[in-house]
Short mmCIF file of C-alpha atoms in Angstrom, two decimals:
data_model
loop_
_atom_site.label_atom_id
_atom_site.label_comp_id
_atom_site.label_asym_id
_atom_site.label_seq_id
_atom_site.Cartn_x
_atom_site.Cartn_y
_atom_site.Cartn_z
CA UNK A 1 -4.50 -23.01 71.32
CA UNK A 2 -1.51 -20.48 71.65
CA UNK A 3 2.07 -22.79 71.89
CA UNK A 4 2.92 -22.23 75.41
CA UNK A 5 -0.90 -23.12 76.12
CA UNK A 6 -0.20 -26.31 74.34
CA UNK A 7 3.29 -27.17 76.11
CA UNK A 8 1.24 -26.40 79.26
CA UNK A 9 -1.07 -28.70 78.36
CA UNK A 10 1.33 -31.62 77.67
CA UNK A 11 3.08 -31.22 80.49
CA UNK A 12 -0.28 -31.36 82.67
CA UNK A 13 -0.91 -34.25 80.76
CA UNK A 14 2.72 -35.84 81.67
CA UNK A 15 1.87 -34.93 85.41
CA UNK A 16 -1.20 -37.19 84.95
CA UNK A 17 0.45 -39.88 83.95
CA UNK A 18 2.90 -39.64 86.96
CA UNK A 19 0.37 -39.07 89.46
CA UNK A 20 -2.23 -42.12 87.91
CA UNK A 21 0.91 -44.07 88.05
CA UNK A 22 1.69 -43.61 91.72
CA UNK A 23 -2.10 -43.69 92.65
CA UNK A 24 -2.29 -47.53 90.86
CA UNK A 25 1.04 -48.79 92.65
CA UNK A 26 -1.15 -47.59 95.99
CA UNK A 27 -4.06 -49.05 95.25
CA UNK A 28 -1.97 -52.28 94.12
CA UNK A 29 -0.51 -52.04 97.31
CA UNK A 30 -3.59 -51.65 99.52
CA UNK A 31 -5.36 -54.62 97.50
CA UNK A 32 -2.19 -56.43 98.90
CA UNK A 33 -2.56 -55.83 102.23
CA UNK A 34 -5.81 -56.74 102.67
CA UNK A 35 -5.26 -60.25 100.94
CA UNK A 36 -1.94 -60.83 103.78
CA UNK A 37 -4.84 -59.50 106.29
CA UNK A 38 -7.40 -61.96 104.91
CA UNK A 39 -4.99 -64.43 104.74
CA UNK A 40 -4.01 -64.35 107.88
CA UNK A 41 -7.53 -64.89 109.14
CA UNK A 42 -8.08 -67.73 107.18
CA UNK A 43 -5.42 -69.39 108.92
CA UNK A 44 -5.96 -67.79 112.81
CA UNK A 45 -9.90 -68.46 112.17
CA UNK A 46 -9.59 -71.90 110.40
CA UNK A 47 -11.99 -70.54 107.77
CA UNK A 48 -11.35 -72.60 104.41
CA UNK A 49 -13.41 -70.38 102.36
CA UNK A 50 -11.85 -67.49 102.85
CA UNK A 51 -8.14 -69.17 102.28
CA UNK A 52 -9.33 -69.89 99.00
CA UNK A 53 -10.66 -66.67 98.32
CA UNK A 54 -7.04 -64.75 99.12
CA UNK A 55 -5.61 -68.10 96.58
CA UNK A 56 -7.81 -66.79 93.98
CA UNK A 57 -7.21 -63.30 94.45
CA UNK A 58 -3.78 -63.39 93.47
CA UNK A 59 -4.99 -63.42 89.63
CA UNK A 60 -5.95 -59.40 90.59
CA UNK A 61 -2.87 -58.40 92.08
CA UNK A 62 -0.77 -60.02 89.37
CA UNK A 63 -2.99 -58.30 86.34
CA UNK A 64 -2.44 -54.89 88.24
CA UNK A 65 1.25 -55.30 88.15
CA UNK A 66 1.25 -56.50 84.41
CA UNK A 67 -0.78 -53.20 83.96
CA UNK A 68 1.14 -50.43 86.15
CA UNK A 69 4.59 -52.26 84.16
CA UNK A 70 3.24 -51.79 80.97
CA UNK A 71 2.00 -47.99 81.97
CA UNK A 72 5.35 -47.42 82.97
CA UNK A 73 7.13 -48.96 79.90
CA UNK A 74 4.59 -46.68 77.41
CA UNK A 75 5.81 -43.41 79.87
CA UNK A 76 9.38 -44.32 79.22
CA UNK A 77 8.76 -44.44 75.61
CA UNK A 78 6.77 -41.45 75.06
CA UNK A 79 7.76 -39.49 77.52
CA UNK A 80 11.68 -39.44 77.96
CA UNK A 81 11.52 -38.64 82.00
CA UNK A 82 14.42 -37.68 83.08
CA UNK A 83 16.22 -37.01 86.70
CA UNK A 84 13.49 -37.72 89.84
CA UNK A 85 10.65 -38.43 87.32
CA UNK A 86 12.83 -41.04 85.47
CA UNK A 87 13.62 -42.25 89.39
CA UNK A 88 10.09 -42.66 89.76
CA UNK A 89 9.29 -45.03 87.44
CA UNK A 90 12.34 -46.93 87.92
CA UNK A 91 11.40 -47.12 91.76
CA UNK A 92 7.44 -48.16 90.66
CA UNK A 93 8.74 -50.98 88.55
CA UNK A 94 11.06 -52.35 91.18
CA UNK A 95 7.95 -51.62 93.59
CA UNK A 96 5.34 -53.44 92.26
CA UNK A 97 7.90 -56.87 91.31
CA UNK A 98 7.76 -56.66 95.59
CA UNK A 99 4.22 -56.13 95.54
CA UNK A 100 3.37 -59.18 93.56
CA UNK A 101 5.73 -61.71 95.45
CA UNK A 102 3.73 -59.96 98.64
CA UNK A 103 0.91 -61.51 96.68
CA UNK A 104 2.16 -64.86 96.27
CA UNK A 105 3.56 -65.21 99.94
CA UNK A 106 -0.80 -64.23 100.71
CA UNK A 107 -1.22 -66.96 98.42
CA UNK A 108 0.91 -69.78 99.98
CA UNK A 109 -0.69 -68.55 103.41
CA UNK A 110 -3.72 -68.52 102.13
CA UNK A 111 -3.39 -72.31 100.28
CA UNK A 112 -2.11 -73.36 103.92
CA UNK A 113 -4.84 -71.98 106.04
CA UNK A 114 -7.80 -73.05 103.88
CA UNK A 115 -5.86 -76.64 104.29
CA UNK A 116 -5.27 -76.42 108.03
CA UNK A 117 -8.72 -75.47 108.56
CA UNK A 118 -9.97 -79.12 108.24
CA UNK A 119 -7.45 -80.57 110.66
CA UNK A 120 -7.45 -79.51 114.64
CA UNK A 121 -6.23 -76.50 116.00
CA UNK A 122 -3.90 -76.12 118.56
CA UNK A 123 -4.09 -75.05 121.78
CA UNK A 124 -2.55 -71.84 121.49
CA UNK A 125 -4.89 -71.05 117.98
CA UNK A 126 -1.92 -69.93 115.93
CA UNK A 127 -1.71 -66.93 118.33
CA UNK A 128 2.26 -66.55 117.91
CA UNK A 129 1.37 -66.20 113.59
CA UNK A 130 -1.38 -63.52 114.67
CA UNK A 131 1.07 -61.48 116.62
CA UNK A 132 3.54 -61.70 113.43
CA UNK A 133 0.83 -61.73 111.00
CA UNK A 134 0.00 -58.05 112.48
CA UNK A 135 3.85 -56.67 113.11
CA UNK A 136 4.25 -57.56 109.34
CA UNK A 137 0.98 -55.96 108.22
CA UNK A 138 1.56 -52.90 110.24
CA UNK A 139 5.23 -53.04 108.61
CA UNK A 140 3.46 -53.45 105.16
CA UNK A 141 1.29 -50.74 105.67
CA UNK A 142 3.92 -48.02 107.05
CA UNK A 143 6.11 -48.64 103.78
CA UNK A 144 3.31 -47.69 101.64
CA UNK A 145 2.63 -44.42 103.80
CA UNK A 146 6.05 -43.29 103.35
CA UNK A 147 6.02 -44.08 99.05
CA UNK A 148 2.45 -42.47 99.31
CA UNK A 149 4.26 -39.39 101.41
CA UNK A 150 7.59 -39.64 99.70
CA UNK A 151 9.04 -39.90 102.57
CA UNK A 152 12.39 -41.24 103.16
CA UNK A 153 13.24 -40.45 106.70
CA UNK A 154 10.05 -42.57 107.90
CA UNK A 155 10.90 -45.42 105.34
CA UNK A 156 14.04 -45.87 107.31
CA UNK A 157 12.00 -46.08 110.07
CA UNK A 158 10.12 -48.62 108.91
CA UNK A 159 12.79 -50.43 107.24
CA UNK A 160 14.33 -50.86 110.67
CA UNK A 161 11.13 -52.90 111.78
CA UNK A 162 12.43 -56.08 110.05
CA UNK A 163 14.64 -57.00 112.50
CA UNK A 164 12.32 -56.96 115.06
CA UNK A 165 10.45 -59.03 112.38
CA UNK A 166 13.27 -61.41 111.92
CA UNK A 167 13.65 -61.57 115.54
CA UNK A 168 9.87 -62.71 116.04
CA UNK A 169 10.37 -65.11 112.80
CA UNK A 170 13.81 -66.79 114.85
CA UNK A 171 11.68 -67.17 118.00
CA UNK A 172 8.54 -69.06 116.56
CA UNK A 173 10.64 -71.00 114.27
CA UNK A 174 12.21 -72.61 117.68
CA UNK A 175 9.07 -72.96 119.20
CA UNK A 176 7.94 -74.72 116.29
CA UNK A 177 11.21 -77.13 116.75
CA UNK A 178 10.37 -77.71 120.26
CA UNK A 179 6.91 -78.83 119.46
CA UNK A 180 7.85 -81.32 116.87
CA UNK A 181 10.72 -82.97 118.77
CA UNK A 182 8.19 -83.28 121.73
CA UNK A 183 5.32 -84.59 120.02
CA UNK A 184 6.50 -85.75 116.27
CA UNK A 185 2.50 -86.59 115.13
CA UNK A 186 2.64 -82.78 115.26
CA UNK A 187 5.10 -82.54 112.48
CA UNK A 188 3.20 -82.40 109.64
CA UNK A 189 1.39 -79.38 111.75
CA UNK A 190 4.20 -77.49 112.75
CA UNK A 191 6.02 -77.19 108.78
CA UNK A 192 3.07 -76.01 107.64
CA UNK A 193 2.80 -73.38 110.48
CA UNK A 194 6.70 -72.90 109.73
CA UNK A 195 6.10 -72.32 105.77
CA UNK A 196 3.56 -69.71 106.82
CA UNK A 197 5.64 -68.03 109.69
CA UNK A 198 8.56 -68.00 106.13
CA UNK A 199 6.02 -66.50 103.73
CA UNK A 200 5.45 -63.50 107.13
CA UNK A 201 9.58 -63.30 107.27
CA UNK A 202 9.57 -62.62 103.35
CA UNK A 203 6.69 -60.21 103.26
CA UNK A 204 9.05 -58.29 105.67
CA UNK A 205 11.79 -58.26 103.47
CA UNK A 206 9.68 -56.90 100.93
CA UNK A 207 8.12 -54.26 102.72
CA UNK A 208 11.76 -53.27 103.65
CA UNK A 209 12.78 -53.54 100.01
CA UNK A 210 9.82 -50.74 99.02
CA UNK A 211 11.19 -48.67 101.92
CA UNK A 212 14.62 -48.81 100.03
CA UNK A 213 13.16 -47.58 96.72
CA UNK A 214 11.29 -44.93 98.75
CA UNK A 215 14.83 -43.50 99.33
CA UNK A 216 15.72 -44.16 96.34
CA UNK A 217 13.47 -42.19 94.32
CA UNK A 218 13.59 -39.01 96.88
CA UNK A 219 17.40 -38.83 96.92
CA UNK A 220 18.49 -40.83 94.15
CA UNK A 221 20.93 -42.79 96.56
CA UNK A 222 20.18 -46.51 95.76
CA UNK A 223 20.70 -47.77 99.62
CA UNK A 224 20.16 -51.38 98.67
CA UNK A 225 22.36 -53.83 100.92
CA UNK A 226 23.84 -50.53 103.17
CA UNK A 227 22.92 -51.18 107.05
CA UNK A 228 20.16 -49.02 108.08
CA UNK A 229 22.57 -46.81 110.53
CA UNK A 230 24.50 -46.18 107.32
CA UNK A 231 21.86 -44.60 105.42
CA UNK A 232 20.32 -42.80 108.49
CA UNK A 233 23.92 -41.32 108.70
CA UNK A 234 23.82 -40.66 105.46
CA UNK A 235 19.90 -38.93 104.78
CA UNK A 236 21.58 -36.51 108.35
CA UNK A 237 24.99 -35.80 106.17
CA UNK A 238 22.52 -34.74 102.95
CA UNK A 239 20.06 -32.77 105.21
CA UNK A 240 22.95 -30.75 106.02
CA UNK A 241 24.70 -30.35 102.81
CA UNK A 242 21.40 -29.07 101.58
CA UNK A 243 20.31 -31.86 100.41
CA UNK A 244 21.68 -31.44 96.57
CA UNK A 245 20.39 -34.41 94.76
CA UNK A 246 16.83 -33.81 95.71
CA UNK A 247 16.51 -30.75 93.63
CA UNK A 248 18.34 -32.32 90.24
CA UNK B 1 34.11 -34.82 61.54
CA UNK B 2 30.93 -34.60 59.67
CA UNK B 3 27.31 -34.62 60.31
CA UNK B 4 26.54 -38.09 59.37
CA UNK B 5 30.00 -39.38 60.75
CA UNK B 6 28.86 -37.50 64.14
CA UNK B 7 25.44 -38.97 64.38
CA UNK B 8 27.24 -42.64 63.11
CA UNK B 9 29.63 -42.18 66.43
CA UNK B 10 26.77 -41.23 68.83
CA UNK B 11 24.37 -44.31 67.45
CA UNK B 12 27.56 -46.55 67.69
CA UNK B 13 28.40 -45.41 70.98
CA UNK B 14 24.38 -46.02 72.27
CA UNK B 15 25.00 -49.68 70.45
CA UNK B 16 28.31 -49.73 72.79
CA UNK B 17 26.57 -48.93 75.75
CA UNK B 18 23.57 -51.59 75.08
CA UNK B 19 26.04 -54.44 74.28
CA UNK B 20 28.42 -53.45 77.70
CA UNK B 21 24.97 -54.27 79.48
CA UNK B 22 24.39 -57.13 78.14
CA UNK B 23 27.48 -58.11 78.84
CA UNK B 24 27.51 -57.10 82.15
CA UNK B 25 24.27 -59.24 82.97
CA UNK B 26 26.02 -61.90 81.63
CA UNK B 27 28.91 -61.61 83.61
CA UNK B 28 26.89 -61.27 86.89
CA UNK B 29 24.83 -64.48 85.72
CA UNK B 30 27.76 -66.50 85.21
CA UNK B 31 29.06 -65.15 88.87
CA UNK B 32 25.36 -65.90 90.20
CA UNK B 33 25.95 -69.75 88.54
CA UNK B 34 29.38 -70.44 90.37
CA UNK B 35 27.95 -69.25 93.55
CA UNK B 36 24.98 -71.66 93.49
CA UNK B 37 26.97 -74.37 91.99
CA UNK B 38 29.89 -73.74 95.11
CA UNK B 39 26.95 -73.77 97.75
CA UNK B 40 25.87 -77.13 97.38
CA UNK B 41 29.37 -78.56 97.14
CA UNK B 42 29.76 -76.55 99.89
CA UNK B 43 26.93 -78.93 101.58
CA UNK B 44 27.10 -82.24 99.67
CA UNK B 45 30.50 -82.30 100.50
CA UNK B 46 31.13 -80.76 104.74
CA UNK B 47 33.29 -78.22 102.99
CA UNK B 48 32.48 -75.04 105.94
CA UNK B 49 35.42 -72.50 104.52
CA UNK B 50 33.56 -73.31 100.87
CA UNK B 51 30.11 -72.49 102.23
CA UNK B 52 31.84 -69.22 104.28
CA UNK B 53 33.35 -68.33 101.13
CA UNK B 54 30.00 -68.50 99.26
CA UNK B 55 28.36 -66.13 101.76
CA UNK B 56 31.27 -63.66 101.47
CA UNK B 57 30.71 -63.77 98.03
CA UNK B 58 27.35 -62.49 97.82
CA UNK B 59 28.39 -58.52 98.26
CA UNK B 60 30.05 -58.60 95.35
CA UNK B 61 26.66 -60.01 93.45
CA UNK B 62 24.87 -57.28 95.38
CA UNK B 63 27.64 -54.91 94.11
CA UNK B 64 27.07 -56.25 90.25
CA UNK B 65 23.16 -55.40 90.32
CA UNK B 66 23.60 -51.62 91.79
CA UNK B 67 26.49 -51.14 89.05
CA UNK B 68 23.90 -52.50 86.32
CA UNK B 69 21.00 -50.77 87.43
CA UNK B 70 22.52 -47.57 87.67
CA UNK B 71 24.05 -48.04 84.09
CA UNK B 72 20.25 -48.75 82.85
CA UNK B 73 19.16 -45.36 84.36
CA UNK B 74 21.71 -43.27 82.85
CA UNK B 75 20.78 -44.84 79.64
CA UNK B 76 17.23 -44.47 80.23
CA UNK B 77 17.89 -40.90 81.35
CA UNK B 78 20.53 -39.51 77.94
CA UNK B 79 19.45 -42.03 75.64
CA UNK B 80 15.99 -41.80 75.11
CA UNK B 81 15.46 -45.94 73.88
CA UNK B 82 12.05 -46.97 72.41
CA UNK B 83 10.43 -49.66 71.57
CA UNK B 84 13.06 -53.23 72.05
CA UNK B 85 16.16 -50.84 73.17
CA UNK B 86 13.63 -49.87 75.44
CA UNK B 87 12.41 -53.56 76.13
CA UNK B 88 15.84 -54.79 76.66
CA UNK B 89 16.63 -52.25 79.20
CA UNK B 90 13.49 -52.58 81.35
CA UNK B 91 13.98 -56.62 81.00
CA UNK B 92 17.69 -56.37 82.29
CA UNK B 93 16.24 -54.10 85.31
CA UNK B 94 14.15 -57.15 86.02
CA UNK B 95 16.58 -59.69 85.10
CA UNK B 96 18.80 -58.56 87.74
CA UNK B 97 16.95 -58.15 90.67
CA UNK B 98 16.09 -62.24 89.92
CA UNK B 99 20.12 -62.82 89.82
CA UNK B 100 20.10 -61.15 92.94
CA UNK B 101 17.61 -62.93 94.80
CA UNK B 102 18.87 -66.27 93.10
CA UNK B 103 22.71 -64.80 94.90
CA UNK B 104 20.84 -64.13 98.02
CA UNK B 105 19.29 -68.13 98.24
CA UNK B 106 22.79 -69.12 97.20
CA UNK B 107 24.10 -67.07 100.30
CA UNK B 108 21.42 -68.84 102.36
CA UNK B 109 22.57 -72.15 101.22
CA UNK B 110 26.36 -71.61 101.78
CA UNK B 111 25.62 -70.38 105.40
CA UNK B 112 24.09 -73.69 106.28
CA UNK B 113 26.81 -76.12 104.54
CA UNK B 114 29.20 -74.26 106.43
CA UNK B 115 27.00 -75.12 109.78
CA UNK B 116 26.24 -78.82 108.82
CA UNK B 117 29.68 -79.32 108.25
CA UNK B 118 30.32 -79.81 111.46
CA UNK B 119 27.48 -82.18 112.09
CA UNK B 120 27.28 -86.04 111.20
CA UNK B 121 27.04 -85.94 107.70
CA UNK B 122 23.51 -88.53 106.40
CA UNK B 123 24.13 -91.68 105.00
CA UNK B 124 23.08 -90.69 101.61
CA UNK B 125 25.08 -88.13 101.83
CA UNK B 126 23.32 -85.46 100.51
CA UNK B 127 22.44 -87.19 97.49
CA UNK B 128 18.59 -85.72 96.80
CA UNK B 129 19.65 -82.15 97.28
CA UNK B 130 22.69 -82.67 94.98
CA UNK B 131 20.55 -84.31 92.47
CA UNK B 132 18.38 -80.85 92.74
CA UNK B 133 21.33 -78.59 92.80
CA UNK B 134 21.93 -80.47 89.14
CA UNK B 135 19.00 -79.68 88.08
CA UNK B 136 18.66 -76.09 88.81
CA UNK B 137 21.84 -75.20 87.95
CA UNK B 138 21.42 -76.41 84.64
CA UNK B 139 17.90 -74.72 84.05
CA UNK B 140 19.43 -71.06 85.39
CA UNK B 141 22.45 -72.26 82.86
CA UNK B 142 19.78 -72.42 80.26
CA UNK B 143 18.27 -69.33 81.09
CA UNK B 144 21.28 -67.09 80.67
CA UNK B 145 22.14 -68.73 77.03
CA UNK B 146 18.58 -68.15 76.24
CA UNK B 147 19.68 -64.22 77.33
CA UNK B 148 22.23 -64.19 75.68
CA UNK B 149 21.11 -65.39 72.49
CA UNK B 150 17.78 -63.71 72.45
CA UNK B 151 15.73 -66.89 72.02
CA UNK B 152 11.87 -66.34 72.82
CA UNK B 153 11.49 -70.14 72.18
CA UNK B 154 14.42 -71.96 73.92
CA UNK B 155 13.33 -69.18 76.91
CA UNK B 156 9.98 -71.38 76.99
CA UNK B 157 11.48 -74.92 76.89
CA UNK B 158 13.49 -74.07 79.75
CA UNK B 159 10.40 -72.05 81.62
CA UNK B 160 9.18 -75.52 81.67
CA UNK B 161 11.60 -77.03 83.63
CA UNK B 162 10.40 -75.62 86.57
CA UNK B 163 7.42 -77.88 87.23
CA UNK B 164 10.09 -80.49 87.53
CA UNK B 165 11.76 -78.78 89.86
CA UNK B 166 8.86 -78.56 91.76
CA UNK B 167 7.73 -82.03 91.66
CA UNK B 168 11.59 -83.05 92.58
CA UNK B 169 11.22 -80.66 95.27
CA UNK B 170 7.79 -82.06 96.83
CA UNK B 171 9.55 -85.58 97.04
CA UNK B 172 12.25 -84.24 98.99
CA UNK B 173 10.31 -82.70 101.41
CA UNK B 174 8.12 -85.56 101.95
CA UNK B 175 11.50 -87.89 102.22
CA UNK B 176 12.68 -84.87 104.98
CA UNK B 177 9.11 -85.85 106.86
CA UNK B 178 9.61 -89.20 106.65
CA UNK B 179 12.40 -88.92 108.44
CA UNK B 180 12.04 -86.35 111.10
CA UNK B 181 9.15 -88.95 112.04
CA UNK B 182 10.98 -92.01 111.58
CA UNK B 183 13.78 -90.24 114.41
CA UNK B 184 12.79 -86.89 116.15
CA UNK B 185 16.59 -86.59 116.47
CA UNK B 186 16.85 -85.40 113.03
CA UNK B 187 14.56 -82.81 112.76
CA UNK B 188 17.11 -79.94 113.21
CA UNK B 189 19.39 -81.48 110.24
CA UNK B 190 16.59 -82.50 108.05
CA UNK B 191 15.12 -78.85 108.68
CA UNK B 192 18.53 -77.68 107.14
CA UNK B 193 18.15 -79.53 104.29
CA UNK B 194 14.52 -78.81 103.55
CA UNK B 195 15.58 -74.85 103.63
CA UNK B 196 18.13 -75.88 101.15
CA UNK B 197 15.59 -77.49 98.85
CA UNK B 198 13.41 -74.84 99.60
CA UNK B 199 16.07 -72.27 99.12
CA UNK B 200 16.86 -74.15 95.43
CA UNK B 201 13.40 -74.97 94.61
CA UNK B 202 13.03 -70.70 94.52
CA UNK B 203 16.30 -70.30 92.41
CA UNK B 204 14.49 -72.74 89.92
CA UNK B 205 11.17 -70.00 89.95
CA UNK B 206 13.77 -67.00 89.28
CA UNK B 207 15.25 -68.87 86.49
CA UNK B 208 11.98 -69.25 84.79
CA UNK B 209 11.54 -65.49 85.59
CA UNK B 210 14.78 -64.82 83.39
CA UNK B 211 12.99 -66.63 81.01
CA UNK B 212 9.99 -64.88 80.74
CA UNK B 213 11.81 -61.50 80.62
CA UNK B 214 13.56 -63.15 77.54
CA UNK B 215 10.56 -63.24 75.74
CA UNK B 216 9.33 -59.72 76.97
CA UNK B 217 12.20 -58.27 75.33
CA UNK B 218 12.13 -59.94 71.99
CA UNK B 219 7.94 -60.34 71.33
CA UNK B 220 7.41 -57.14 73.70
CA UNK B 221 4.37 -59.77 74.70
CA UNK B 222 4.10 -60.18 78.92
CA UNK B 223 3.61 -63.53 79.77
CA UNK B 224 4.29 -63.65 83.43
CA UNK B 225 0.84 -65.49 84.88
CA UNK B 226 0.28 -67.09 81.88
CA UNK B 227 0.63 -71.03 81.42
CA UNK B 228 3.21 -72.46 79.42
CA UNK B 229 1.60 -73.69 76.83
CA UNK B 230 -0.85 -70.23 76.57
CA UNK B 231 3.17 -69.22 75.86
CA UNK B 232 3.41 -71.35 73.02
CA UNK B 233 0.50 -71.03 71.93
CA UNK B 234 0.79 -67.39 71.37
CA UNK B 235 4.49 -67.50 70.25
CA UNK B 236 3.23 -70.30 67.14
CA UNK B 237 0.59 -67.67 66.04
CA UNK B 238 3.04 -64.88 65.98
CA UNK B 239 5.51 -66.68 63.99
CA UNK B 240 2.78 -67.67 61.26
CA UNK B 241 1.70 -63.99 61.23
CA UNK B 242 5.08 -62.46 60.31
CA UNK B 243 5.99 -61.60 64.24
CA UNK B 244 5.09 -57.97 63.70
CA UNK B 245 5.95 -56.83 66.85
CA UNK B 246 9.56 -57.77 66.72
CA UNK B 247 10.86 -56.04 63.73
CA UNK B 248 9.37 -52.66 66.06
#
């Protein structure tokens, strides 16, 4: 094999490693979002079995982060990446810490609903957790696009969602008070309803964390804790500028 | 100045740079610590500017972790640092984003001393959740020395402190649903308090993170999702084989 053959071939072989690393966080990620969806059917249909199955599931998603971290530690090590391939796997590792608690929050739900399915349902069947259940999966789902597109102008889109998240959250937590001042047998009902409507609030705040390292990793600006019209001003000033970071 | 004096000064100055973070961590541990520990005074004892001051206090925390994690790039990126160089940096990357979260539940817990402050304070005055503040301050105490003195096996004594925390944590919230029973009146305050618990009960799981990332970085073993005593297990039968992996 002639030398610049060889280099050719090493870098190819570096590019693999990038690209299986970024296909694993995906497929971590949509193994995730079908255990919040499951979850959350467990709960809305008061179906024990398959609560327990999301509780068990968790074992997956937290071997697939041990296994992407480790991945990424042996690329660091061999490989030396430096500028936006170095900002990959620093993003990937922060990604897939998110990914996993996303996992455990299933979990909890998951616990919860396979427990609530034994006791009555109320009137209403949990149709205020559906409607968050979804806004947060949709959320969920849209944060993963834009690391799968590398794109940070729709990951401040998205990011933006978890207000309206919050928002929801604030509103069902009250109802929630309401119901147990009214009726206080319903207490017991209504925390665990509460915890799961928490564990939705959280997922959000993950989602909106993967958004940030979506950002991140494009324009190396670590956006963490800036208000989302801040870095939308920002991304516009860097569009203009022509964008120098990017190409470093 | 020499060759060997050259290369002496650049592997000194990498040594610099790896103690300064380490140091740094520390530092933002130690701020993490007085923010928890001022949050529950804040509470236990109807102090609002306290708990105001807490929540102020948090941007600087979220200040510390983008300082530290953009020092571990730019060592990742110019330094090149394999195998427990390597480990420590990836561990203090995860280490901080606990301290943050751990700030973040402090912040949580500050906002709502400042609000019960102005409420009728409970005739045990707090006593359970200061009792659990204690507790958890002492384990994420205990976490940070195990940091800072690089011990796999005092990491794993204080990993187990968590299931106390837990257990402490289940009786308060069963106390909290006593009472919101007992006296429908008190369900808004004793929801307060059971986010508190809540809110410390979750400081108490990123402690035992810290300690898991301790021994990460000294065995290079991962033993997030494994039991404790799989931990000690595996750390005995290291030490009777000669600990190979450490002295990579």
């Amino acid at each position: 094999m002639e030398k610049s053959d060889l280099s050719h071939h090493i870098l190819s072989r570096y590019n693999d490693d990038l690209e299986r690393v970024r296909t694993n966080v995906l497929e971590m990620g949509g193994f995730v979002e079908e255990q919040l969806k499951q979850a959350v059917a467990a709960l809305v249909e008061g179906d024990s079995r398959l609560g327990e199955q999301v509780a068990r599931g968790d074992a997956q998603v937290n071997a697939m982060e041990v296994a992407i971290d480790d991945d990424c530690s042996r690329i660091l090590a061999t490989r030396n990446p430096a500028a936006s391939d170095l900002r990959l796997i620093v993003a990937v590792i922060k990604t897939i810490t998110d990914l996993e608690r996303i996992g455990d929050e299933a979990e909890k739900i998951g616990y919860i609903g396979s427990r609530l399915a034994t006791v009555e349902r109320p009137a209403d069947r949990y149709r205020e957790i559906k409607n968050l259940g979804r806004l947060v999966g949709e959320m969920l789902h849209e944060a993963l696009d834009a690391f799968a597109r590398l794109d940070p102008e729709g990951a401040v889109q998205v990011a933006r969602k978890d207000r309206l998240i919050d928002e929801e959250y604030e509103a069902l937590q009250r109802q929630c008070i309401t119901f147990m001042m009214e009726d206080p047998r319903t207490i017991r009902r209504a925390l665990d309803v509460l915890w799961v409507a928490r564990a939705l609030e959280r997922i959000g705040d993950h989602a909106k964390n993967v958004c940030e390292y979506v950002v991140y990793m494009v324009h190396g600006k670590d956006i963490r804790h800036l208000s989302v019209d801040e870095v939308e001003r920002h991304l516009r000033t860097r569009t203009q500028s022509g964008d120098e970071a990017a190409s470093s």
